[in-house]
Coordinates of C-alpha atoms in Angstrom, one line a residue:
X1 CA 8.6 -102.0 -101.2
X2 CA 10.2 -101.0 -97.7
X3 CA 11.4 -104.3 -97.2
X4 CA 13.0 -104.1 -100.8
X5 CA 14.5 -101.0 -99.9
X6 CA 16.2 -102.0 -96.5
X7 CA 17.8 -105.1 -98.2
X8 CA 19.0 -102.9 -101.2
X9 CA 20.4 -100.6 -98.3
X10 CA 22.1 -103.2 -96.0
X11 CA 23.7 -105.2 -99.4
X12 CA 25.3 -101.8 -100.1
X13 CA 26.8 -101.8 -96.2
X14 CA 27.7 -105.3 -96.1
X15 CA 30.0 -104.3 -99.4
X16 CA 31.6 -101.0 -98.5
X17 CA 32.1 -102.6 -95.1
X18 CA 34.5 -105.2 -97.2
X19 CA 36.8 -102.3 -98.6
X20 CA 39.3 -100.7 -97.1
X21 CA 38.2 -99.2 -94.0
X22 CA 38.8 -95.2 -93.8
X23 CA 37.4 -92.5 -91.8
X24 CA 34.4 -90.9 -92.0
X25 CA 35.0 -86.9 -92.3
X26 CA 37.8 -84.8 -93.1
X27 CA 40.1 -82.4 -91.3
X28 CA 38.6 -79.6 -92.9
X29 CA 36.6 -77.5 -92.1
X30 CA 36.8 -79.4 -88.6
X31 CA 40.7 -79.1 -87.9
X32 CA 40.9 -75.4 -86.9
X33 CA 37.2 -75.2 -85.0
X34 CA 37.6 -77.0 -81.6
X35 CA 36.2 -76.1 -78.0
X36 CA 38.6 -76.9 -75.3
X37 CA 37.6 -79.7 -72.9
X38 CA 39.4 -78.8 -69.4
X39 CA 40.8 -81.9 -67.1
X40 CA 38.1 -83.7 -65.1
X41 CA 38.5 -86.3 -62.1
X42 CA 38.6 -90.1 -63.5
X43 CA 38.0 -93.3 -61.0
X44 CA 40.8 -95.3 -60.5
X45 CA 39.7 -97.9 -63.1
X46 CA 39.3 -95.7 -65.7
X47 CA 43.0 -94.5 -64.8
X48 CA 44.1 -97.8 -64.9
X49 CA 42.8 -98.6 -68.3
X50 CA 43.9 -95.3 -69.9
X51 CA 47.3 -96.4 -68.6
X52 CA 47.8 -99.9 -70.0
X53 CA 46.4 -98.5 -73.5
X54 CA 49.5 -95.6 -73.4
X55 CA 52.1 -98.2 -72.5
X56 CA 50.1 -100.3 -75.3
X57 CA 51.0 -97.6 -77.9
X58 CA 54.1 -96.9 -76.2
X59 CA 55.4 -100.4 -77.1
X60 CA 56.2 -101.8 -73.4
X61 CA 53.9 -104.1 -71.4
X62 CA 54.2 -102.7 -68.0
X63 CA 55.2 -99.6 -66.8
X64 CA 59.0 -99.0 -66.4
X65 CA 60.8 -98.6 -62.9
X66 CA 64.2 -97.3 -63.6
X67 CA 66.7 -97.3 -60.7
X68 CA 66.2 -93.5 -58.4
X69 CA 69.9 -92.9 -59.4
X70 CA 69.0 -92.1 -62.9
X71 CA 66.0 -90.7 -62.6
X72 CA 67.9 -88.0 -60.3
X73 CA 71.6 -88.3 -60.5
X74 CA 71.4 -89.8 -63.9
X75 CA 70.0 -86.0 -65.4
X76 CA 74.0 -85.2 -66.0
X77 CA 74.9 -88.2 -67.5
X78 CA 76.2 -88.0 -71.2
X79 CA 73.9 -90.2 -72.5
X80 CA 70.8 -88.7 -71.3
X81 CA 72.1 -85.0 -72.1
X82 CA 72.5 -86.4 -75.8
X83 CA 68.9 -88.1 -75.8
X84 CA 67.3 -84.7 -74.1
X85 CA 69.5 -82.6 -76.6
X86 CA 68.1 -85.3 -79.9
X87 CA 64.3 -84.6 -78.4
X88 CA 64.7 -81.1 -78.2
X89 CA 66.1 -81.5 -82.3
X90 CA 63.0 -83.6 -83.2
X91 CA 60.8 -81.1 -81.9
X92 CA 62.2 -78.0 -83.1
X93 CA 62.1 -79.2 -86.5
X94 CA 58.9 -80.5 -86.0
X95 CA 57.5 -76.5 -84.8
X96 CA 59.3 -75.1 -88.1
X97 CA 58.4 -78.1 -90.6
X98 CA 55.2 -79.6 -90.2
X99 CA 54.5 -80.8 -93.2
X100 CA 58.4 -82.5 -93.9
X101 CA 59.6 -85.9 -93.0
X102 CA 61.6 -85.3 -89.5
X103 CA 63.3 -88.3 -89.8
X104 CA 65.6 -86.8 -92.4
X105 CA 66.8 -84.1 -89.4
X106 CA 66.4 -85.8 -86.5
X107 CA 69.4 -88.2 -87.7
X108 CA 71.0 -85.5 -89.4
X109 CA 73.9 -84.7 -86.3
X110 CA 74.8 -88.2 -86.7
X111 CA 78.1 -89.1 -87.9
X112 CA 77.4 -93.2 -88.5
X113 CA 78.2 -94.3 -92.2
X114 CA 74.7 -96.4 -91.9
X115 CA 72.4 -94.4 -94.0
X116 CA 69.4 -96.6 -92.6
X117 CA 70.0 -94.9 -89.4
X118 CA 67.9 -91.9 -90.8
X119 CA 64.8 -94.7 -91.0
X120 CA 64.7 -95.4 -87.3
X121 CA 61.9 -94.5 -84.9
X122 CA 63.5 -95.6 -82.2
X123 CA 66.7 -94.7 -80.7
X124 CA 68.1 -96.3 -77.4
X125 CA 71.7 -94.9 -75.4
X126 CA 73.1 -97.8 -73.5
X127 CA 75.6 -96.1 -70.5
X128 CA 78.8 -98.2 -69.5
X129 CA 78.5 -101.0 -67.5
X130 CA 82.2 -101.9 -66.1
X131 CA 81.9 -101.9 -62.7
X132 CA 79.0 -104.9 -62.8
X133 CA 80.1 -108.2 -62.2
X134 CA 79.7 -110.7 -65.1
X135 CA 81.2 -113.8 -65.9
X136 CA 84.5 -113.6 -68.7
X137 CA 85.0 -109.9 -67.9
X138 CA 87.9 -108.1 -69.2
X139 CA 89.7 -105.7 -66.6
X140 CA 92.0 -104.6 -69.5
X141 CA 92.8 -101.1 -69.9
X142 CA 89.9 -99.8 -72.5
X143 CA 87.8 -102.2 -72.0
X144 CA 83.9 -101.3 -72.1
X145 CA 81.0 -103.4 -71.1
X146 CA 77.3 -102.4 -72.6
X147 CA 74.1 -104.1 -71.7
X148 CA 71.7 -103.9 -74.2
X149 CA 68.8 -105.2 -72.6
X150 CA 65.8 -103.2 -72.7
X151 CA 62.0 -103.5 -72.3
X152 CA 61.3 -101.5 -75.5
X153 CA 60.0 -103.9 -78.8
X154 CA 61.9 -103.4 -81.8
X155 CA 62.4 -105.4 -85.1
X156 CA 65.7 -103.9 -87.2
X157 CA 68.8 -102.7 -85.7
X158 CA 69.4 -100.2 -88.4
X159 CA 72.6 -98.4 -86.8
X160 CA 74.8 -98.2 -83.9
X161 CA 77.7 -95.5 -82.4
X162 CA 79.9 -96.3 -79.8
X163 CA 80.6 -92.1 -78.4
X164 CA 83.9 -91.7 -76.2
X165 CA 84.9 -88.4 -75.1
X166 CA 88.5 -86.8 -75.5
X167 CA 89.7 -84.1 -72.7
X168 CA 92.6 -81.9 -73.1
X169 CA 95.7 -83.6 -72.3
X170 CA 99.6 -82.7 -72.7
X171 CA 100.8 -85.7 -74.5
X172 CA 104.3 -86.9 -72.9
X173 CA 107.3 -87.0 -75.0
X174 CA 107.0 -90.4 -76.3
X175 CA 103.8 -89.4 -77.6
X176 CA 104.1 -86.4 -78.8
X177 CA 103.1 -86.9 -82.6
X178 CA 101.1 -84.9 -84.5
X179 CA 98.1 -87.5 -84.8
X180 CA 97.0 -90.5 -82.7
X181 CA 95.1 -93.9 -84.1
X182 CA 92.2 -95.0 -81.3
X183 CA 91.3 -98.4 -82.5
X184 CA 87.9 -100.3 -81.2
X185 CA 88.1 -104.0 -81.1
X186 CA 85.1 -106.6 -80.4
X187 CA 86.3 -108.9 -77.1
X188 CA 86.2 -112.4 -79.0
X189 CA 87.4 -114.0 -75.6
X190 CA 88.8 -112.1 -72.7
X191 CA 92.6 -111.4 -73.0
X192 CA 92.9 -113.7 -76.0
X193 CA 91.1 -113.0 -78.4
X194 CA 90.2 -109.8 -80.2
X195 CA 88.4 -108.5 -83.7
X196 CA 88.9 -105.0 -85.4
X197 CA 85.8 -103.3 -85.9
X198 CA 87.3 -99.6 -86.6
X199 CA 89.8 -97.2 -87.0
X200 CA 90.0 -93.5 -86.5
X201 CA 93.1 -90.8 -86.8
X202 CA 92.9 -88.3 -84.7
X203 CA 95.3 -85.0 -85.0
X204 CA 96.6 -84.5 -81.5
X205 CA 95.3 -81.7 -80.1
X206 CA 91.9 -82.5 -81.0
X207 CA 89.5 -82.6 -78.4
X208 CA 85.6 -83.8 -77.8
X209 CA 83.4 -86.8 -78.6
X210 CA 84.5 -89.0 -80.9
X211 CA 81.9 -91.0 -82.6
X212 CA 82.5 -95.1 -84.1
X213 CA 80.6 -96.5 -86.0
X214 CA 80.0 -100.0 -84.3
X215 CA 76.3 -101.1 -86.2
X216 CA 77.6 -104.8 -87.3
X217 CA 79.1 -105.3 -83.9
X218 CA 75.8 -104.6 -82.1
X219 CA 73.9 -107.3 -84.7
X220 CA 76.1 -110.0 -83.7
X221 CA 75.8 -109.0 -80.0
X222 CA 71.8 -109.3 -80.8
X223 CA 72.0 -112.2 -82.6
X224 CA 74.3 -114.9 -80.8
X225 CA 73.8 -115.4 -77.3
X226 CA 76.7 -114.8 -75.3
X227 CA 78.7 -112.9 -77.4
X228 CA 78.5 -109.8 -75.7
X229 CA 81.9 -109.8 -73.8
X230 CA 82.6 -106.2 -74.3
X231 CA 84.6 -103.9 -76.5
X232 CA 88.3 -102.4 -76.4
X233 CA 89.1 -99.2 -76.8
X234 CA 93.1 -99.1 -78.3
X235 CA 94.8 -96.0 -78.3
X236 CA 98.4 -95.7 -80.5
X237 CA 100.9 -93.2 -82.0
X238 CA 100.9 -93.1 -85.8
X239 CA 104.3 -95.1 -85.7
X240 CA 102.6 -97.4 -83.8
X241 CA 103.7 -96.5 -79.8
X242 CA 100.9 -98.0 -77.5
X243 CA 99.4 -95.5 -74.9
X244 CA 96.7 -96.3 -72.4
X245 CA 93.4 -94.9 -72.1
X246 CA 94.5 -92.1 -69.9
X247 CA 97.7 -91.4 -71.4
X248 CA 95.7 -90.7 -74.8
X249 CA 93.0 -88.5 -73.2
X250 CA 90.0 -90.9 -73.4
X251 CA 87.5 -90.5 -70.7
X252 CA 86.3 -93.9 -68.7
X253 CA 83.6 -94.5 -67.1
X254 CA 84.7 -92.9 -63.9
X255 CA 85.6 -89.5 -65.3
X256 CA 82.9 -86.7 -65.2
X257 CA 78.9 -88.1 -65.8
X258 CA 78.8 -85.7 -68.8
X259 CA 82.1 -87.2 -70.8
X260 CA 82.1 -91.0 -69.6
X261 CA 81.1 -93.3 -72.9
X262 CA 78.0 -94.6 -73.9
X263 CA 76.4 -96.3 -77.0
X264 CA 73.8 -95.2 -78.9
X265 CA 71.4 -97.3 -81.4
X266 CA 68.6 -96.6 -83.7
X267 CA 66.1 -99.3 -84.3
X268 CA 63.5 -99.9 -86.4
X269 CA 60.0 -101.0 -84.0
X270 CA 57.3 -103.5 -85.4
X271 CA 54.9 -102.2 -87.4
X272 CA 52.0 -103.2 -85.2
X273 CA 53.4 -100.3 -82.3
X274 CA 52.3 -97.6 -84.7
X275 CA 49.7 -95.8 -83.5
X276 CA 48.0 -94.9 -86.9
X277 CA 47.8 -98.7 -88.3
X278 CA 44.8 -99.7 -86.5
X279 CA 43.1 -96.4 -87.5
X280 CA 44.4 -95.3 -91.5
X281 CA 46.5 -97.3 -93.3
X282 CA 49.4 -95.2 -94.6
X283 CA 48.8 -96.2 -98.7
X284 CA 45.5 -94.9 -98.3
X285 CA 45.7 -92.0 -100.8
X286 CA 43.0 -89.3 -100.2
X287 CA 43.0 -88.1 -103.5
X288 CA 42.3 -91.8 -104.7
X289 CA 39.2 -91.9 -101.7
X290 CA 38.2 -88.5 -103.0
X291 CA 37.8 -90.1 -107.0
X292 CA 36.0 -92.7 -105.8
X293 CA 33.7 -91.0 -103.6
X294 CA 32.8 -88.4 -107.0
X295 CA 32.0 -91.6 -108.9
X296 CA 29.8 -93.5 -106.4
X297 CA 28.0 -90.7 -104.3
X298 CA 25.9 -89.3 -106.9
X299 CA 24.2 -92.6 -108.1
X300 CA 23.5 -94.0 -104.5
X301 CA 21.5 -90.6 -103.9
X302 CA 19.7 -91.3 -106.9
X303 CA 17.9 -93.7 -105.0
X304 CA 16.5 -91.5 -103.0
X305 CA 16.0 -87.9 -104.8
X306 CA 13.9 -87.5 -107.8
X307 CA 15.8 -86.5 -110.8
X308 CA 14.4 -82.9 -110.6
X309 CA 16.3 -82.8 -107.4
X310 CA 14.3 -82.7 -104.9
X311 CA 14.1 -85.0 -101.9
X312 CA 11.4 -87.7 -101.9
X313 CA 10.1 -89.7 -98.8
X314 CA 11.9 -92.7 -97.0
X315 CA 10.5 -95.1 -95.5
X316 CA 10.6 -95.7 -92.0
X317 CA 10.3 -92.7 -89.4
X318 CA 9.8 -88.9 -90.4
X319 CA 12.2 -86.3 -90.5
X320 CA 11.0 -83.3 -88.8
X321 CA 12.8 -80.3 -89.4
X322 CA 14.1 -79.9 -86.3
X323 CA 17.1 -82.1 -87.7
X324 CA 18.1 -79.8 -89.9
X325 CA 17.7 -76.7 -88.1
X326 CA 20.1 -78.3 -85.0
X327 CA 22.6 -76.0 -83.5
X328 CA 25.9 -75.7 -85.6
X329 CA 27.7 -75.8 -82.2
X330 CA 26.5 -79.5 -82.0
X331 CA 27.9 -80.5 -85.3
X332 CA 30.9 -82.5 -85.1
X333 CA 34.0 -80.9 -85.1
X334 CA 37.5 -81.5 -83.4
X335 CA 37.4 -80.9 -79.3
X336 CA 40.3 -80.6 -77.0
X337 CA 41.8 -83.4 -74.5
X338 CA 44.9 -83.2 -73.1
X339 CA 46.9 -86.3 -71.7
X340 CA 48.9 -85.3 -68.4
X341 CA 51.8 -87.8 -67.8
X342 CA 52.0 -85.9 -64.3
X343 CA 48.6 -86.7 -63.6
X344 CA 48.7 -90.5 -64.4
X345 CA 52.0 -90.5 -62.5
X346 CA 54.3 -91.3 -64.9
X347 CA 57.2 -88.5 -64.4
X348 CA 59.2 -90.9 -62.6
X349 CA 60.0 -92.4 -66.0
X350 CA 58.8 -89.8 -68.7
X351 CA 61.7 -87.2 -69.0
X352 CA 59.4 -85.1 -72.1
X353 CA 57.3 -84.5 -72.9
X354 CA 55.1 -83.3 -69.5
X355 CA 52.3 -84.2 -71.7
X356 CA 50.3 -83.9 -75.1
X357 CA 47.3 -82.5 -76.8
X358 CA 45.5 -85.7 -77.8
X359 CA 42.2 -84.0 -79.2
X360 CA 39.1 -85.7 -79.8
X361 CA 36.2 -85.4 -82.7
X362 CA 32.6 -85.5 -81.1
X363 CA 29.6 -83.9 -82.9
X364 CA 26.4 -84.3 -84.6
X365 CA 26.6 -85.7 -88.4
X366 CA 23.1 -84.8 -89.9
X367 CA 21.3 -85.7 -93.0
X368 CA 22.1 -84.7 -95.3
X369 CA 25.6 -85.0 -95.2
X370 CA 27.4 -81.8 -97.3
X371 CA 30.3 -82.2 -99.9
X372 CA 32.3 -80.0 -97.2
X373 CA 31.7 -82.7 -94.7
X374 CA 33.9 -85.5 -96.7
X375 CA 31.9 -88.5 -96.0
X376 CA 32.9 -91.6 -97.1
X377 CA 30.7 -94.0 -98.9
X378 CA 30.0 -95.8 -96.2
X379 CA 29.1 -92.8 -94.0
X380 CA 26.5 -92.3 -96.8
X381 CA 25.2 -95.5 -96.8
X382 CA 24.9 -95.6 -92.8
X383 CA 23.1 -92.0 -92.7
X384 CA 20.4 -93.5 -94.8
X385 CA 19.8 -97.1 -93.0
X386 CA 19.4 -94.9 -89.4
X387 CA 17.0 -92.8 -90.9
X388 CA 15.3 -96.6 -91.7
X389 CA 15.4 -97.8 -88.1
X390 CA 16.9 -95.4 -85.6
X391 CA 16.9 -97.9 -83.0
X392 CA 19.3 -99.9 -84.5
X393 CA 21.8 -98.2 -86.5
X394 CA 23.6 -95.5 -84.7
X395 CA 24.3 -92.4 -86.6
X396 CA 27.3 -91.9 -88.2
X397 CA 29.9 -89.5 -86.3
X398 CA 33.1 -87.9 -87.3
X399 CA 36.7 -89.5 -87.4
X400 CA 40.1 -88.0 -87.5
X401 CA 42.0 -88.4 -91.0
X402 CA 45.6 -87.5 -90.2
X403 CA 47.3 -87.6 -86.7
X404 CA 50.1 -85.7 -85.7
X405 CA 53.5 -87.7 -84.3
X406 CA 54.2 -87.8 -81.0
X407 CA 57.8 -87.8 -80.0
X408 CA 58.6 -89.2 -76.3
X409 CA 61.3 -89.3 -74.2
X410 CA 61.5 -92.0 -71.5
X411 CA 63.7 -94.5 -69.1
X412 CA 63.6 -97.9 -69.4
X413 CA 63.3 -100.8 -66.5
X414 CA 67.1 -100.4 -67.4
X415 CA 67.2 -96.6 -67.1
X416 CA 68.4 -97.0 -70.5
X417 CA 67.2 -93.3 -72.0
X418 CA 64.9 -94.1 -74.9
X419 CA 63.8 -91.4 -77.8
X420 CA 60.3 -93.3 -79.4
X421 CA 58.1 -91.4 -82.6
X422 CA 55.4 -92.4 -82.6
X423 CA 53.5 -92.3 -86.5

């Protein structure tokens, strides 16, 4: 009969094993009853490990170096003021709105026409590169060089602004005009040959960044090799009067660090660098678990309780009562862990956060498992083959359901400043 039983038991594992897998217990009551775990001295290997799985979840394969100019000097430059200002966006609305999609505000200060841009959980500013040597440079007046090279994994570009700053400036007579056209142009071949990508009119006496929308410009950069030879920046009257770069009030790269251009771009990253894939799938629906659970729960504990209700004998070991009596402070429930980037060394290259309240669940999962505990079917099933043969199935434990994002703000091996939401 015992033997009978176990194979019963172990058929119903092998097939709740085959669906899809989901966590064991929920957030509640669990969420909001947590004992802090202070930090604790780790061996160097550990460290190491804990490292390479962050940079795994982080997307890159090694840890960045950007150059010591931008992670010191670099804190005033344009681009990185805009990134730290975009964090500081995410995570506000993130404190007022937890339960709303941030994607929908972190995006929301953008002027690009590209509504995908709102889709993007990556965004990557790209700083001016004109003074590098490269071969089929343009020297031409309002001409802009942008290496977009990074060490960050992405699939989609959804969107792409090219952001050039205009200063006060007392336009000369021949300029004098109530509005100015600033044109951007793709560099088709140096001096030769060049394509229209936008068009903006500007009244006169306006002043601050101007943002272009340059999204299908950038996808041809990405997709044929070597076409990146730079863009022009074209500045006219509205009859038509050309006037340089300086002349219009256009800042180049060697004005002040926090007016000189930059690009921005918003990506899309594979879905494999989200954190939650390998742990809940996202059309998992709680509500559908929760049906199921109602419908198969109650005749799987048939099995094993008499219809009066009350509990009959396994087989294998006793229970003693001692099980059921253990201390509620050993029952699982959500502890605390915090993950210092300081302490793993990493604020070379981590801008913000200074680190983040990971958490952990830990805890006892006794028989028998409560309706408050929202144990899966296969939590069930698992509970009742270890109190078969302890020795070799491990009692079930608890597993988070929902995890919070993570937004984080980092240079690249290109000291490119990179904004990264992780799901």
């Amino acid at each position: 009969m015992a033997d009978s039983f176990a194979f019963i038991v172990l058929a119903l594992l092998a097939l709740v094993l085959t669906a899809q897998c989901s966590p064991l217990l929920g957030d509640a009551p669990f969420v909001n009853r947590f004992k802090s775990t202070g930090p604790s001295d780790v061996d160097l290997d550990t460290k190491n490990t804990l490292q390479k799985e962050i940079l795994d979840i982080f997307g890159v394969d090694h840890r960045p170096r950007p150059s010591m100019f931008y992670r010191e000097a670099g804190k005033e430059i344009s681009a990185r003021k805009y990134m730290v200002d975009l964090y500081n966006s995410v995570t506000k609305n993130k404190l007022e709105s937890e339960n709303d999609d941030e994607t929908d505000v972190i995006f929301s200060n953008t002027t690009t026409n590209d509504s995908n841009a709102v889709n993007a959980d990556t965004v990557v500013s790209f700083v001016n590169h004109a003074l590098i040597p490269r071969p089929n440079a343009s020297d031409v007046d309002g001409a802009y060089y942008f290496d977009l090279a990074t060490s960050v994994a992405y699939e989609d570009i959804l969107a792409s602004e090219l952001r050039l700053f205009r200063k006060e400036q007392i336009l000369s007579n021949r300029a004098r005009q109530r509005y100015l056209k600033i044109k951007i142009y793709q560099i088709v071949i140096p001096r030769k040959i060049y394509q229209l990508v936008e068009t903006q009119t500007i009244s006169s006496d306006q002043t601050g960044w101007l943002v272009f929308n340059v999204s299908n410009l950038v996808k041809i950069w990405k997709q044929v090799s070597g076409s990146n030879n730079g863009l022009l920046v074209h500045c006219e009257t509205e009859v038509g009067l050309k006037l340089s770069i300086k002349e219009a009030g256009i800042v180049d790269f060697k004005g002040p660090p926090d007016q000189i251009p930059f690009l921005v771009s918003y990506f899309k990253t594979p879905k494999t660098d989200d954190i939650l894939v390998e742990q809940v799938q996202k059309n998992d629906d709680p509500h559908k678990r929760s049906r199921r659970k109602t419908r198969s729960v109650p005749s799987l504990l048939q099995r094993y309780l008499g219809r009066n209700g009350r509990k009959q004998e396994l087989p294998g070991p006793s229970i003693t009562g001692a099980r059921f009596k253990r201390n509620n402070n050993d029952r699982c429930r959500l502890h605390g862990l915090y993950v210092s980037f300081t302490d793993l060394g990493w604020e070379d290259w981590i801008i913000a956060p200074e680190g983040y309240p990971a958490f952990y669940c830990h805890g006892d999962c006794p028989f028998p498992l409560g309706a408050h505990m929202n144990a899966t079917n296969h939590a069930i099933v698992q509970t009742l083959v270890h109190l078969m043969s302890q020795a070799t199935i491990p009692q079930p434990c608890c597993a988070p359901v929902q995890l919070t994002a993570i937004t984080v703000l980092f240079l690249d091996d290109q000291s490119n400043v990179v904004l990264k939401k992780y799901q």
